Every structure is written in structure tokens, then in C-alpha cells.
């Protein structure tokens, strides 16, 4: 998490707070999807089942892969797994937040069919992130 995101957080209005991030990652409501290969952890997703603006959602807080494991389809596979988990648990959509100054992540999620969510702040708020979502086709 820190290797992948610290610099991006420092460049954002959020800043980096390692202790706060550790607390977030270890809260009772946190769930994890962990990817491993040959006994070595190579990626994870931190997610939660939540109500977002009154809608049942699977909120993907993190999708983190080791640098050498990127661009091999693992991220896509993990997001498809999260979408399947959302469907199985009758969540209406998968929601996530992406920093605007993380073009690789933005491109990745747009290619997977994620779109600006109805809860995304309006341009007048001048935030440095976007909220994206993908509807669960089984709940439409």
C-alpha cells in the first residue's frame, strides 16, 4: 500500500497519514481479496459492503498489485471477482474512488466499464478525485 500509494496521496489534498491508513485497513468492516502466487502475496483488494447514498454497494477502497504483476490481467480478474461478490451479495453496484492524477488507474477502470457515479462531486467542488461505479447487471 505504502509503496504504491504514498506519493500519490502526498500529491493530493488528502496527504499521507500512515497510521490513519493502517486504522482504515484494519477496521472490523474491512474485507479482503488477496492474490498470491507460489506462496507470495502479490496483490490485494480492500473492500466493504456499505450503504452509499441509500444504495447497497460493494465499495472497493483499494486495489493494489506488486509492480511486476501489473498489466497481466490480474487487476481485471480481481475486479471481476469483486463484481461477482457484489452480485452474490445483492449489492446494486461496485463503487470506488480514484485520484485524478493517477491516469493509469483512471484508464484501467474506464476500460472495465466504470463510469462517473451519481455521488461524484460536481466540478465546482474542485476535488482531486472522482467516484466511479459499475452497476450490478443482476440488480437493474
mmCIF file of N, CA and C in Angstrom:
data_model
loop_
_atom_site.group_PDB
_atom_site.id
_atom_site.type_symbol
_atom_site.label_atom_id
_atom_site.label_comp_id
_atom_site.label_asym_id
_atom_site.label_seq_id
_atom_site.Cartn_x
_atom_site.Cartn_y
_atom_site.Cartn_z
ATOM 1 N N UNK A 1 0.828 -1.186 0.000
ATOM 2 C CA UNK A 1 0.000 0.000 0.000
ATOM 3 C C UNK A 1 0.876 1.254 0.000
ATOM 4 N N UNK A 2 1.790 1.298 0.921
ATOM 5 C CA UNK A 2 2.632 2.490 1.008
ATOM 6 C C UNK A 2 3.517 2.650 -0.226
ATOM 7 N N UNK A 3 4.105 1.549 -0.700
ATOM 8 C CA UNK A 3 4.954 1.619 -1.904
ATOM 9 C C UNK A 3 4.166 2.134 -3.100
ATOM 10 N N UNK A 4 2.939 1.683 -3.238
ATOM 11 C CA UNK A 4 2.131 2.039 -4.396
ATOM 12 C C UNK A 4 1.479 3.414 -4.288
ATOM 13 N N UNK A 5 1.082 3.809 -3.084
ATOM 14 C CA UNK A 5 0.178 4.956 -2.983
ATOM 15 C C UNK A 5 0.699 6.173 -2.227
ATOM 16 N N UNK A 6 1.733 6.026 -1.447
ATOM 17 C CA UNK A 6 2.168 7.148 -0.602
ATOM 18 C C UNK A 6 2.403 8.421 -1.412
ATOM 19 N N UNK A 7 3.157 8.321 -2.502
ATOM 20 C CA UNK A 7 3.465 9.503 -3.315
ATOM 21 C C UNK A 7 2.189 10.130 -3.884
ATOM 22 N N UNK A 8 1.267 9.287 -4.379
ATOM 23 C CA UNK A 8 0.007 9.810 -4.925
ATOM 24 C C UNK A 8 -0.814 10.513 -3.850
ATOM 25 N N UNK A 9 -0.850 9.943 -2.655
ATOM 26 C CA UNK A 9 -1.568 10.590 -1.553
ATOM 27 C C UNK A 9 -0.911 11.913 -1.182
ATOM 28 N N UNK A 10 0.421 11.937 -1.142
ATOM 29 C CA UNK A 10 1.137 13.172 -0.794
ATOM 30 C C UNK A 10 0.859 14.278 -1.804
ATOM 31 N N UNK A 11 0.628 13.904 -3.063
ATOM 32 C CA UNK A 11 0.339 14.881 -4.112
ATOM 33 C C UNK A 11 -1.124 15.317 -4.117
ATOM 34 N N UNK A 12 -1.934 14.727 -3.267
ATOM 35 C CA UNK A 12 -3.361 15.058 -3.216
ATOM 36 C C UNK A 12 -3.663 15.937 -2.006
ATOM 37 N N UNK A 13 -4.866 16.450 -1.961
ATOM 38 C CA UNK A 13 -5.298 17.258 -0.820
ATOM 39 C C UNK A 13 -5.443 16.408 0.442
ATOM 40 N N UNK A 14 -5.536 15.078 0.284
ATOM 41 C CA UNK A 14 -5.675 14.189 1.433
ATOM 42 C C UNK A 14 -4.380 14.094 2.226
ATOM 43 N N UNK A 15 -3.239 14.129 1.529
ATOM 44 C CA UNK A 15 -1.966 13.902 2.186
ATOM 45 C C UNK A 15 -1.841 12.446 2.610
ATOM 46 N N UNK A 16 -0.660 12.079 3.082
ATOM 47 C CA UNK A 16 -0.412 10.702 3.524
ATOM 48 C C UNK A 16 -0.374 10.667 5.040
ATOM 49 N N UNK A 17 -1.144 9.764 5.616
ATOM 50 C CA UNK A 17 -1.122 9.529 7.051
ATOM 51 C C UNK A 17 -1.104 8.017 7.239
ATOM 52 N N UNK A 18 0.076 7.475 7.454
ATOM 53 C CA UNK A 18 0.247 6.029 7.547
ATOM 54 C C UNK A 18 -0.575 5.398 8.653
ATOM 55 N N UNK A 19 -0.650 6.049 9.800
ATOM 56 C CA UNK A 19 -1.420 5.492 10.919
ATOM 57 C C UNK A 19 -2.913 5.469 10.608
ATOM 58 N N UNK A 20 -3.416 6.547 10.006
ATOM 59 C CA UNK A 20 -4.837 6.588 9.643
ATOM 60 C C UNK A 20 -5.153 5.514 8.595
ATOM 61 N N UNK A 21 -4.253 5.309 7.646
ATOM 62 C CA UNK A 21 -4.468 4.292 6.612
ATOM 63 C C UNK A 21 -4.452 2.902 7.244
ATOM 64 N N UNK A 22 -3.536 2.667 8.174
ATOM 65 C CA UNK A 22 -3.483 1.377 8.865
ATOM 66 C C UNK A 22 -4.784 1.125 9.629
ATOM 67 N N UNK A 23 -5.295 2.143 10.283
ATOM 68 C CA UNK A 23 -6.564 2.019 11.012
ATOM 69 C C UNK A 23 -7.696 1.670 10.051
ATOM 70 N N UNK A 24 -7.745 2.378 8.912
ATOM 71 C CA UNK A 24 -8.785 2.116 7.904
ATOM 72 C C UNK A 24 -8.712 0.675 7.405
ATOM 73 N N UNK A 25 -7.504 0.210 7.158
ATOM 74 C CA UNK A 25 -7.309 -1.131 6.610
ATOM 75 C C UNK A 25 -7.634 -2.251 7.600
ATOM 76 N N UNK A 26 -7.643 -1.934 8.884
ATOM 77 C CA UNK A 26 -7.850 -2.973 9.890
ATOM 78 C C UNK A 26 -9.184 -2.848 10.637
ATOM 79 N N UNK A 27 -10.069 -1.985 10.181
ATOM 80 C CA UNK A 27 -11.373 -1.862 10.830
ATOM 81 C C UNK A 27 -12.171 -3.144 10.658
ATOM 82 N N UNK A 28 -13.089 -3.391 11.570
ATOM 83 C CA UNK A 28 -13.892 -4.623 11.553
ATOM 84 C C UNK A 28 -14.689 -4.797 10.259
ATOM 85 N N UNK A 29 -15.063 -3.694 9.608
ATOM 86 C CA UNK A 29 -15.876 -3.783 8.390
ATOM 87 C C UNK A 29 -15.051 -4.076 7.134
ATOM 88 N N UNK A 30 -13.730 -4.154 7.273
ATOM 89 C CA UNK A 30 -12.848 -4.381 6.120
ATOM 90 C C UNK A 30 -12.878 -5.854 5.693
ATOM 91 N N UNK A 31 -13.003 -6.067 4.398
ATOM 92 C CA UNK A 31 -12.906 -7.388 3.784
ATOM 93 C C UNK A 31 -11.743 -7.338 2.806
ATOM 94 N N UNK A 32 -11.171 -8.515 2.503
ATOM 95 C CA UNK A 32 -10.021 -8.564 1.607
ATOM 96 C C UNK A 32 -10.144 -9.678 0.589
ATOM 97 N N UNK A 33 -9.687 -9.376 -0.601
ATOM 98 C CA UNK A 33 -9.463 -10.354 -1.652
ATOM 99 C C UNK A 33 -7.950 -10.318 -1.865
ATOM 100 N N UNK A 34 -7.291 -11.434 -1.642
ATOM 101 C CA UNK A 34 -5.826 -11.470 -1.700
ATOM 102 C C UNK A 34 -5.376 -12.377 -2.838
ATOM 103 N N UNK A 35 -4.458 -11.867 -3.648
ATOM 104 C CA UNK A 35 -3.877 -12.641 -4.747
ATOM 105 C C UNK A 35 -2.494 -13.114 -4.333
ATOM 106 N N UNK A 36 -2.222 -14.396 -4.595
ATOM 107 C CA UNK A 36 -0.898 -14.926 -4.283
ATOM 108 C C UNK A 36 -0.436 -15.822 -5.423
ATOM 109 N N UNK A 37 0.865 -15.974 -5.498
ATOM 110 C CA UNK A 37 1.480 -16.840 -6.497
ATOM 111 C C UNK A 37 2.687 -17.494 -5.854
ATOM 112 N N UNK A 38 2.716 -18.812 -5.909
ATOM 113 C CA UNK A 38 3.823 -19.576 -5.337
ATOM 114 C C UNK A 38 4.080 -19.188 -3.878
ATOM 115 N N UNK A 39 2.989 -19.000 -3.128
ATOM 116 C CA UNK A 39 3.084 -18.689 -1.708
ATOM 117 C C UNK A 39 3.409 -17.247 -1.370
ATOM 118 N N UNK A 40 3.556 -16.393 -2.380
ATOM 119 C CA UNK A 40 3.896 -14.990 -2.152
ATOM 120 C C UNK A 40 2.682 -14.115 -2.459
ATOM 121 N N UNK A 41 2.343 -13.210 -1.545
ATOM 122 C CA UNK A 41 1.238 -12.282 -1.780
ATOM 123 C C UNK A 41 1.675 -11.267 -2.827
ATOM 124 N N UNK A 42 0.868 -11.125 -3.897
ATOM 125 C CA UNK A 42 1.238 -10.226 -4.990
ATOM 126 C C UNK A 42 0.214 -9.119 -5.221
ATOM 127 N N UNK A 43 -0.889 -9.152 -4.495
ATOM 128 C CA UNK A 43 -1.883 -8.105 -4.631
ATOM 129 C C UNK A 43 -3.018 -8.299 -3.657
ATOM 130 N N UNK A 44 -3.789 -7.219 -3.488
ATOM 131 C CA UNK A 44 -4.965 -7.320 -2.632
ATOM 132 C C UNK A 44 -5.979 -6.253 -3.011
ATOM 133 N N UNK A 45 -7.204 -6.513 -2.625
ATOM 134 C CA UNK A 45 -8.243 -5.505 -2.674
ATOM 135 C C UNK A 45 -8.854 -5.420 -1.288
ATOM 136 N N UNK A 46 -8.975 -4.218 -0.788
ATOM 137 C CA UNK A 46 -9.682 -3.933 0.461
ATOM 138 C C UNK A 46 -11.049 -3.401 0.041
ATOM 139 N N UNK A 47 -12.104 -4.055 0.527
ATOM 140 C CA UNK A 47 -13.449 -3.619 0.158
ATOM 141 C C UNK A 47 -14.381 -3.734 1.346
ATOM 142 N N UNK A 48 -15.538 -3.114 1.198
ATOM 143 C CA UNK A 48 -16.560 -3.152 2.247
ATOM 144 C C UNK A 48 -17.938 -3.224 1.619
ATOM 145 N N UNK A 49 -18.840 -3.817 2.360
ATOM 146 C CA UNK A 49 -20.253 -3.775 1.998
ATOM 147 C C UNK A 49 -20.816 -2.553 2.710
ATOM 148 N N UNK A 50 -21.465 -1.669 1.955
ATOM 149 C CA UNK A 50 -21.841 -0.393 2.537
ATOM 150 C C UNK A 50 -23.147 0.117 1.948
ATOM 151 N N UNK A 51 -23.692 1.132 2.577
ATOM 152 C CA UNK A 51 -24.793 1.899 2.009
ATOM 153 C C UNK A 51 -24.188 3.207 1.548
ATOM 154 N N UNK A 52 -24.327 3.512 0.280
ATOM 155 C CA UNK A 52 -23.775 4.733 -0.294
ATOM 156 C C UNK A 52 -24.934 5.528 -0.869
ATOM 157 N N UNK A 53 -25.259 6.627 -0.227
ATOM 158 C CA UNK A 53 -26.391 7.446 -0.658
ATOM 159 C C UNK A 53 -27.681 6.609 -0.689
ATOM 160 N N UNK A 54 -27.813 5.718 0.294
ATOM 161 C CA UNK A 54 -29.007 4.882 0.418
ATOM 162 C C UNK A 54 -29.034 3.657 -0.477
ATOM 163 N N UNK A 55 -27.946 3.384 -1.190
ATOM 164 C CA UNK A 55 -27.876 2.258 -2.122
ATOM 165 C C UNK A 55 -26.881 1.231 -1.588
ATOM 166 N N UNK A 56 -27.258 -0.052 -1.628
ATOM 167 C CA UNK A 56 -26.362 -1.124 -1.185
ATOM 168 C C UNK A 56 -25.251 -1.304 -2.214
ATOM 169 N N UNK A 57 -24.004 -1.123 -1.766
ATOM 170 C CA UNK A 57 -22.861 -1.187 -2.677
ATOM 171 C C UNK A 57 -21.728 -2.005 -2.078
ATOM 172 N N UNK A 58 -20.901 -2.519 -2.959
ATOM 173 C CA UNK A 58 -19.594 -3.021 -2.573
ATOM 174 C C UNK A 58 -18.651 -1.873 -2.889
ATOM 175 N N UNK A 59 -18.012 -1.322 -1.874
ATOM 176 C CA UNK A 59 -17.106 -0.188 -2.074
ATOM 177 C C UNK A 59 -15.677 -0.713 -2.060
ATOM 178 N N UNK A 60 -14.998 -0.582 -3.197
ATOM 179 C CA UNK A 60 -13.605 -1.006 -3.333
ATOM 180 C C UNK A 60 -12.717 0.145 -2.867
ATOM 181 N N UNK A 61 -12.129 -0.017 -1.688
ATOM 182 C CA UNK A 61 -11.257 1.018 -1.135
ATOM 183 C C UNK A 61 -9.870 0.970 -1.762
ATOM 184 N N UNK A 62 -9.403 -0.220 -2.047
ATOM 185 C CA UNK A 62 -8.058 -0.383 -2.599
ATOM 186 C C UNK A 62 -8.029 -1.539 -3.584
ATOM 187 N N UNK A 63 -7.245 -1.375 -4.618
ATOM 188 C CA UNK A 63 -6.821 -2.468 -5.483
ATOM 189 C C UNK A 63 -5.332 -2.238 -5.673
ATOM 190 N N UNK A 64 -4.524 -3.084 -5.055
ATOM 191 C CA UNK A 64 -3.075 -2.895 -5.061
ATOM 192 C C UNK A 64 -2.395 -4.152 -5.590
ATOM 193 N N UNK A 65 -1.529 -3.960 -6.566
ATOM 194 C CA UNK A 65 -0.745 -5.073 -7.120
ATOM 195 C C UNK A 65 0.732 -4.714 -7.072
ATOM 196 N N UNK A 66 1.564 -5.719 -6.824
ATOM 197 C CA UNK A 66 3.006 -5.504 -6.919
ATOM 198 C C UNK A 66 3.328 -5.031 -8.340
ATOM 199 N N UNK A 67 4.294 -4.168 -8.462
ATOM 200 C CA UNK A 67 4.646 -3.559 -9.739
ATOM 201 C C UNK A 67 4.878 -4.588 -10.846
ATOM 202 N N UNK A 68 5.593 -5.651 -10.549
ATOM 203 C CA UNK A 68 5.909 -6.656 -11.565
ATOM 204 C C UNK A 68 4.707 -7.514 -11.961
ATOM 205 N N UNK A 69 3.614 -7.400 -11.221
ATOM 206 C CA UNK A 69 2.418 -8.204 -11.516
ATOM 207 C C UNK A 69 1.384 -7.435 -12.327
ATOM 208 N N UNK A 70 1.650 -6.197 -12.628
ATOM 209 C CA UNK A 70 0.688 -5.363 -13.354
ATOM 210 C C UNK A 70 0.719 -5.665 -14.850
ATOM 211 N N UNK A 71 -0.408 -5.346 -15.498
ATOM 212 C CA UNK A 71 -0.566 -5.469 -16.948
ATOM 213 C C UNK A 71 -0.516 -6.928 -17.419
ATOM 214 N N UNK A 72 -0.958 -7.841 -16.527
ATOM 215 C CA UNK A 72 -1.011 -9.259 -16.864
ATOM 216 C C UNK A 72 -2.436 -9.808 -16.749
ATOM 217 N N UNK A 73 -3.398 -8.935 -16.439
ATOM 218 C CA UNK A 73 -4.782 -9.374 -16.312
ATOM 219 C C UNK A 73 -5.235 -9.641 -14.884
ATOM 220 N N UNK A 74 -4.320 -9.571 -13.929
ATOM 221 C CA UNK A 74 -4.690 -9.856 -12.547
ATOM 222 C C UNK A 74 -5.642 -8.800 -11.982
ATOM 223 N N UNK A 75 -5.388 -7.541 -12.260
ATOM 224 C CA UNK A 75 -6.273 -6.478 -11.775
ATOM 225 C C UNK A 75 -7.682 -6.634 -12.327
ATOM 226 N N UNK A 76 -7.778 -6.916 -13.616
ATOM 227 C CA UNK A 76 -9.082 -7.152 -14.249
ATOM 228 C C UNK A 76 -9.775 -8.345 -13.579
ATOM 229 N N UNK A 77 -9.033 -9.424 -13.368
ATOM 230 C CA UNK A 77 -9.583 -10.620 -12.739
ATOM 231 C C UNK A 77 -10.102 -10.295 -11.335
ATOM 232 N N UNK A 78 -9.312 -9.539 -10.578
ATOM 233 C CA UNK A 78 -9.726 -9.206 -9.213
ATOM 234 C C UNK A 78 -10.976 -8.323 -9.208
ATOM 235 N N UNK A 79 -11.060 -7.387 -10.136
ATOM 236 C CA UNK A 79 -12.265 -6.551 -10.204
ATOM 237 C C UNK A 79 -13.477 -7.380 -10.620
ATOM 238 N N UNK A 80 -13.286 -8.330 -11.526
ATOM 239 C CA UNK A 80 -14.389 -9.219 -11.899
ATOM 240 C C UNK A 80 -14.824 -10.055 -10.695
ATOM 241 N N UNK A 81 -13.860 -10.472 -9.876
ATOM 242 C CA UNK A 81 -14.200 -11.218 -8.664
ATOM 243 C C UNK A 81 -15.006 -10.342 -7.704
ATOM 244 N N UNK A 82 -14.603 -9.079 -7.547
ATOM 245 C CA UNK A 82 -15.362 -8.169 -6.686
ATOM 246 C C UNK A 82 -16.775 -7.958 -7.225
ATOM 247 N N UNK A 83 -16.902 -7.851 -8.537
ATOM 248 C CA UNK A 83 -18.225 -7.686 -9.139
ATOM 249 C C UNK A 83 -19.090 -8.922 -8.882
ATOM 250 N N UNK A 84 -18.487 -10.091 -8.944
ATOM 251 C CA UNK A 84 -19.217 -11.338 -8.665
ATOM 252 C C UNK A 84 -19.616 -11.397 -7.185
ATOM 253 N N UNK A 85 -18.732 -10.969 -6.307
ATOM 254 C CA UNK A 85 -19.048 -10.927 -4.871
ATOM 255 C C UNK A 85 -20.206 -9.959 -4.634
ATOM 256 N N UNK A 86 -20.173 -8.826 -5.314
ATOM 257 C CA UNK A 86 -21.259 -7.849 -5.180
ATOM 258 C C UNK A 86 -22.588 -8.454 -5.636
ATOM 259 N N UNK A 87 -22.568 -9.139 -6.761
ATOM 260 C CA UNK A 87 -23.796 -9.755 -7.284
ATOM 261 C C UNK A 87 -24.318 -10.819 -6.321
ATOM 262 N N UNK A 88 -23.424 -11.656 -5.834
ATOM 263 C CA UNK A 88 -23.809 -12.735 -4.916
ATOM 264 C C UNK A 88 -24.446 -12.179 -3.641
ATOM 265 N N UNK A 89 -23.998 -11.003 -3.227
ATOM 266 C CA UNK A 89 -24.495 -10.380 -2.005
ATOM 267 C C UNK A 89 -25.555 -9.309 -2.269
ATOM 268 N N UNK A 90 -26.070 -9.303 -3.500
ATOM 269 C CA UNK A 90 -27.166 -8.425 -3.906
ATOM 270 C C UNK A 90 -26.861 -6.932 -3.722
ATOM 271 N N UNK A 91 -25.599 -6.558 -3.958
ATOM 272 C CA UNK A 91 -25.216 -5.151 -3.955
ATOM 273 C C UNK A 91 -25.590 -4.564 -5.312
ATOM 274 N N UNK A 92 -26.108 -3.361 -5.339
ATOM 275 C CA UNK A 92 -26.573 -2.781 -6.597
ATOM 276 C C UNK A 92 -25.445 -2.343 -7.518
ATOM 277 N N UNK A 93 -24.281 -2.035 -6.923
ATOM 278 C CA UNK A 93 -23.156 -1.615 -7.762
ATOM 279 C C UNK A 93 -21.853 -1.730 -6.988
ATOM 280 N N UNK A 94 -20.764 -1.654 -7.744
ATOM 281 C CA UNK A 94 -19.420 -1.564 -7.176
ATOM 282 C C UNK A 94 -19.000 -0.111 -7.338
ATOM 283 N N UNK A 95 -18.508 0.477 -6.256
ATOM 284 C CA UNK A 95 -18.120 1.890 -6.245
ATOM 285 C C UNK A 95 -16.659 1.975 -5.826
ATOM 286 N N UNK A 96 -15.950 2.975 -6.355
ATOM 287 C CA UNK A 96 -14.556 3.199 -5.969
ATOM 288 C C UNK A 96 -14.189 4.650 -6.203
ATOM 289 N N UNK A 97 -13.134 5.068 -5.556
ATOM 290 C CA UNK A 97 -12.623 6.433 -5.678
ATOM 291 C C UNK A 97 -11.233 6.369 -6.299
ATOM 292 N N UNK A 98 -10.981 7.241 -7.284
ATOM 293 C CA UNK A 98 -9.680 7.269 -7.959
ATOM 294 C C UNK A 98 -9.165 8.706 -7.972
ATOM 295 N N UNK A 99 -7.889 8.871 -7.634
ATOM 296 C CA UNK A 99 -7.276 10.191 -7.712
ATOM 297 C C UNK A 99 -7.159 10.609 -9.177
ATOM 298 N N UNK A 100 -7.517 11.849 -9.468
ATOM 299 C CA UNK A 100 -7.467 12.339 -10.851
ATOM 300 C C UNK A 100 -6.060 12.329 -11.413
ATOM 301 N N UNK A 101 -5.050 12.455 -10.565
ATOM 302 C CA UNK A 101 -3.665 12.475 -11.036
ATOM 303 C C UNK A 101 -3.051 11.069 -11.062
ATOM 304 N N UNK A 102 -3.919 10.054 -11.182
ATOM 305 C CA UNK A 102 -3.477 8.670 -11.347
ATOM 306 C C UNK A 102 -4.047 8.156 -12.679
ATOM 307 N N UNK A 103 -3.474 8.623 -13.809
ATOM 308 C CA UNK A 103 -4.051 8.303 -15.115
ATOM 309 C C UNK A 103 -4.102 6.812 -15.437
ATOM 310 N N UNK A 104 -3.133 6.033 -14.948
ATOM 311 C CA UNK A 104 -3.164 4.591 -15.226
ATOM 312 C C UNK A 104 -4.385 3.947 -14.581
ATOM 313 N N UNK A 105 -4.674 4.335 -13.353
ATOM 314 C CA UNK A 105 -5.839 3.773 -12.658
ATOM 315 C C UNK A 105 -7.131 4.227 -13.335
ATOM 316 N N UNK A 106 -7.212 5.503 -13.678
ATOM 317 C CA UNK A 106 -8.418 6.003 -14.354
ATOM 318 C C UNK A 106 -8.665 5.238 -15.646
ATOM 319 N N UNK A 107 -7.640 5.090 -16.457
ATOM 320 C CA UNK A 107 -7.766 4.369 -17.725
ATOM 321 C C UNK A 107 -8.193 2.928 -17.481
ATOM 322 N N UNK A 108 -7.592 2.273 -16.507
ATOM 323 C CA UNK A 108 -7.915 0.885 -16.168
ATOM 324 C C UNK A 108 -9.407 0.743 -15.842
ATOM 325 N N UNK A 109 -9.908 1.573 -14.947
ATOM 326 C CA UNK A 109 -11.303 1.434 -14.524
ATOM 327 C C UNK A 109 -12.274 1.815 -15.634
ATOM 328 N N UNK A 110 -11.951 2.832 -16.427
ATOM 329 C CA UNK A 110 -12.826 3.181 -17.555
ATOM 330 C C UNK A 110 -12.891 2.025 -18.556
ATOM 331 N N UNK A 111 -11.762 1.379 -18.819
ATOM 332 C CA UNK A 111 -11.745 0.241 -19.746
ATOM 333 C C UNK A 111 -12.591 -0.917 -19.234
ATOM 334 N N UNK A 112 -12.723 -1.035 -17.910
ATOM 335 C CA UNK A 112 -13.554 -2.090 -17.321
ATOM 336 C C UNK A 112 -15.036 -1.722 -17.288
ATOM 337 N N UNK A 113 -15.371 -0.537 -17.775
ATOM 338 C CA UNK A 113 -16.770 -0.141 -17.842
ATOM 339 C C UNK A 113 -17.256 0.707 -16.679
ATOM 340 N N UNK A 114 -16.348 1.170 -15.843
ATOM 341 C CA UNK A 114 -16.743 2.049 -14.739
ATOM 342 C C UNK A 114 -16.993 3.444 -15.286
ATOM 343 N N UNK A 115 -18.002 4.104 -14.689
ATOM 344 C CA UNK A 115 -18.403 5.445 -15.126
ATOM 345 C C UNK A 115 -18.531 6.344 -13.908
ATOM 346 N N UNK A 116 -18.583 7.648 -14.150
ATOM 347 C CA UNK A 116 -18.773 8.577 -13.043
ATOM 348 C C UNK A 116 -20.056 8.210 -12.305
ATOM 349 N N UNK A 117 -19.968 8.125 -11.003
ATOM 350 C CA UNK A 117 -21.111 7.767 -10.171
ATOM 351 C C UNK A 117 -21.959 9.005 -9.898
ATOM 352 N N UNK A 118 -23.216 8.767 -9.579
ATOM 353 C CA UNK A 118 -24.127 9.873 -9.261
ATOM 354 C C UNK A 118 -23.674 10.635 -8.016
ATOM 355 N N UNK A 119 -22.830 10.011 -7.177
ATOM 356 C CA UNK A 119 -22.331 10.679 -5.976
ATOM 357 C C UNK A 119 -21.028 11.437 -6.234
ATOM 358 N N UNK A 120 -20.522 11.416 -7.466
ATOM 359 C CA UNK A 120 -19.294 12.138 -7.794
ATOM 360 C C UNK A 120 -19.525 13.632 -7.570
ATOM 361 N N UNK A 121 -18.611 14.310 -6.879
ATOM 362 C CA UNK A 121 -18.797 15.745 -6.633
ATOM 363 C C UNK A 121 -18.854 16.546 -7.939
ATOM 364 N N UNK A 122 -19.638 17.616 -7.963
ATOM 365 C CA UNK A 122 -19.706 18.456 -9.165
ATOM 366 C C UNK A 122 -18.381 19.188 -9.398
ATOM 367 N N UNK A 123 -18.112 19.594 -10.646
ATOM 368 C CA UNK A 123 -16.850 20.284 -10.959
ATOM 369 C C UNK A 123 -16.598 21.516 -10.081
ATOM 370 N N UNK A 124 -17.655 22.171 -9.631
ATOM 371 C CA UNK A 124 -17.494 23.370 -8.803
ATOM 372 C C UNK A 124 -16.798 23.083 -7.474
ATOM 373 N N UNK A 125 -16.795 21.821 -7.040
ATOM 374 C CA UNK A 125 -16.132 21.477 -5.778
ATOM 375 C C UNK A 125 -14.618 21.352 -5.917
ATOM 376 N N UNK A 126 -14.122 21.236 -7.133
ATOM 377 C CA UNK A 126 -12.683 21.193 -7.412
ATOM 378 C C UNK A 126 -11.917 20.210 -6.525
ATOM 379 N N UNK A 127 -12.420 18.990 -6.448
ATOM 380 C CA UNK A 127 -11.728 17.937 -5.701
ATOM 381 C C UNK A 127 -10.728 17.244 -6.622
ATOM 382 N N UNK A 128 -9.772 16.529 -6.033
ATOM 383 C CA UNK A 128 -8.744 15.872 -6.853
ATOM 384 C C UNK A 128 -8.982 14.379 -6.998
ATOM 385 N N UNK A 129 -10.233 13.964 -6.948
ATOM 386 C CA UNK A 129 -10.606 12.568 -7.126
ATOM 387 C C UNK A 129 -11.934 12.490 -7.876
ATOM 388 N N UNK A 130 -12.219 11.289 -8.393
ATOM 389 C CA UNK A 130 -13.522 11.005 -8.978
ATOM 390 C C UNK A 130 -14.067 9.755 -8.309
ATOM 391 N N UNK A 131 -15.384 9.684 -8.255
ATOM 392 C CA UNK A 131 -16.055 8.493 -7.746
ATOM 393 C C UNK A 131 -16.661 7.780 -8.946
ATOM 394 N N UNK A 132 -16.228 6.550 -9.156
ATOM 395 C CA UNK A 132 -16.682 5.741 -10.281
ATOM 396 C C UNK A 132 -17.520 4.583 -9.771
ATOM 397 N N UNK A 133 -18.377 4.066 -10.639
ATOM 398 C CA UNK A 133 -19.166 2.898 -10.252
ATOM 399 C C UNK A 133 -19.528 2.087 -11.488
ATOM 400 N N UNK A 134 -19.949 0.877 -11.213
ATOM 401 C CA UNK A 134 -20.432 -0.027 -12.254
ATOM 402 C C UNK A 134 -21.646 -0.743 -11.684
ATOM 403 N N UNK A 135 -22.753 -0.626 -12.388
ATOM 404 C CA UNK A 135 -23.996 -1.258 -11.955
ATOM 405 C C UNK A 135 -23.868 -2.770 -11.974
ATOM 406 N N UNK A 136 -24.489 -3.402 -11.005
ATOM 407 C CA UNK A 136 -24.606 -4.850 -10.985
ATOM 408 C C UNK A 136 -25.755 -5.185 -11.930
ATOM 409 N N UNK A 137 -25.448 -5.831 -13.026
ATOM 410 C CA UNK A 137 -26.465 -6.099 -14.047
ATOM 411 C C UNK A 137 -27.614 -6.957 -13.513
ATOM 412 N N UNK A 138 -27.350 -7.739 -12.461
ATOM 413 C CA UNK A 138 -28.395 -8.601 -11.904
ATOM 414 C C UNK A 138 -29.380 -7.813 -11.054
ATOM 415 N N UNK A 139 -29.057 -6.564 -10.711
ATOM 416 C CA UNK A 139 -29.919 -5.765 -9.836
ATOM 417 C C UNK A 139 -30.601 -4.622 -10.571
ATOM 418 N N UNK A 140 -30.401 -4.492 -11.878
ATOM 419 C CA UNK A 140 -31.000 -3.374 -12.601
ATOM 420 C C UNK A 140 -32.488 -3.546 -12.751
#
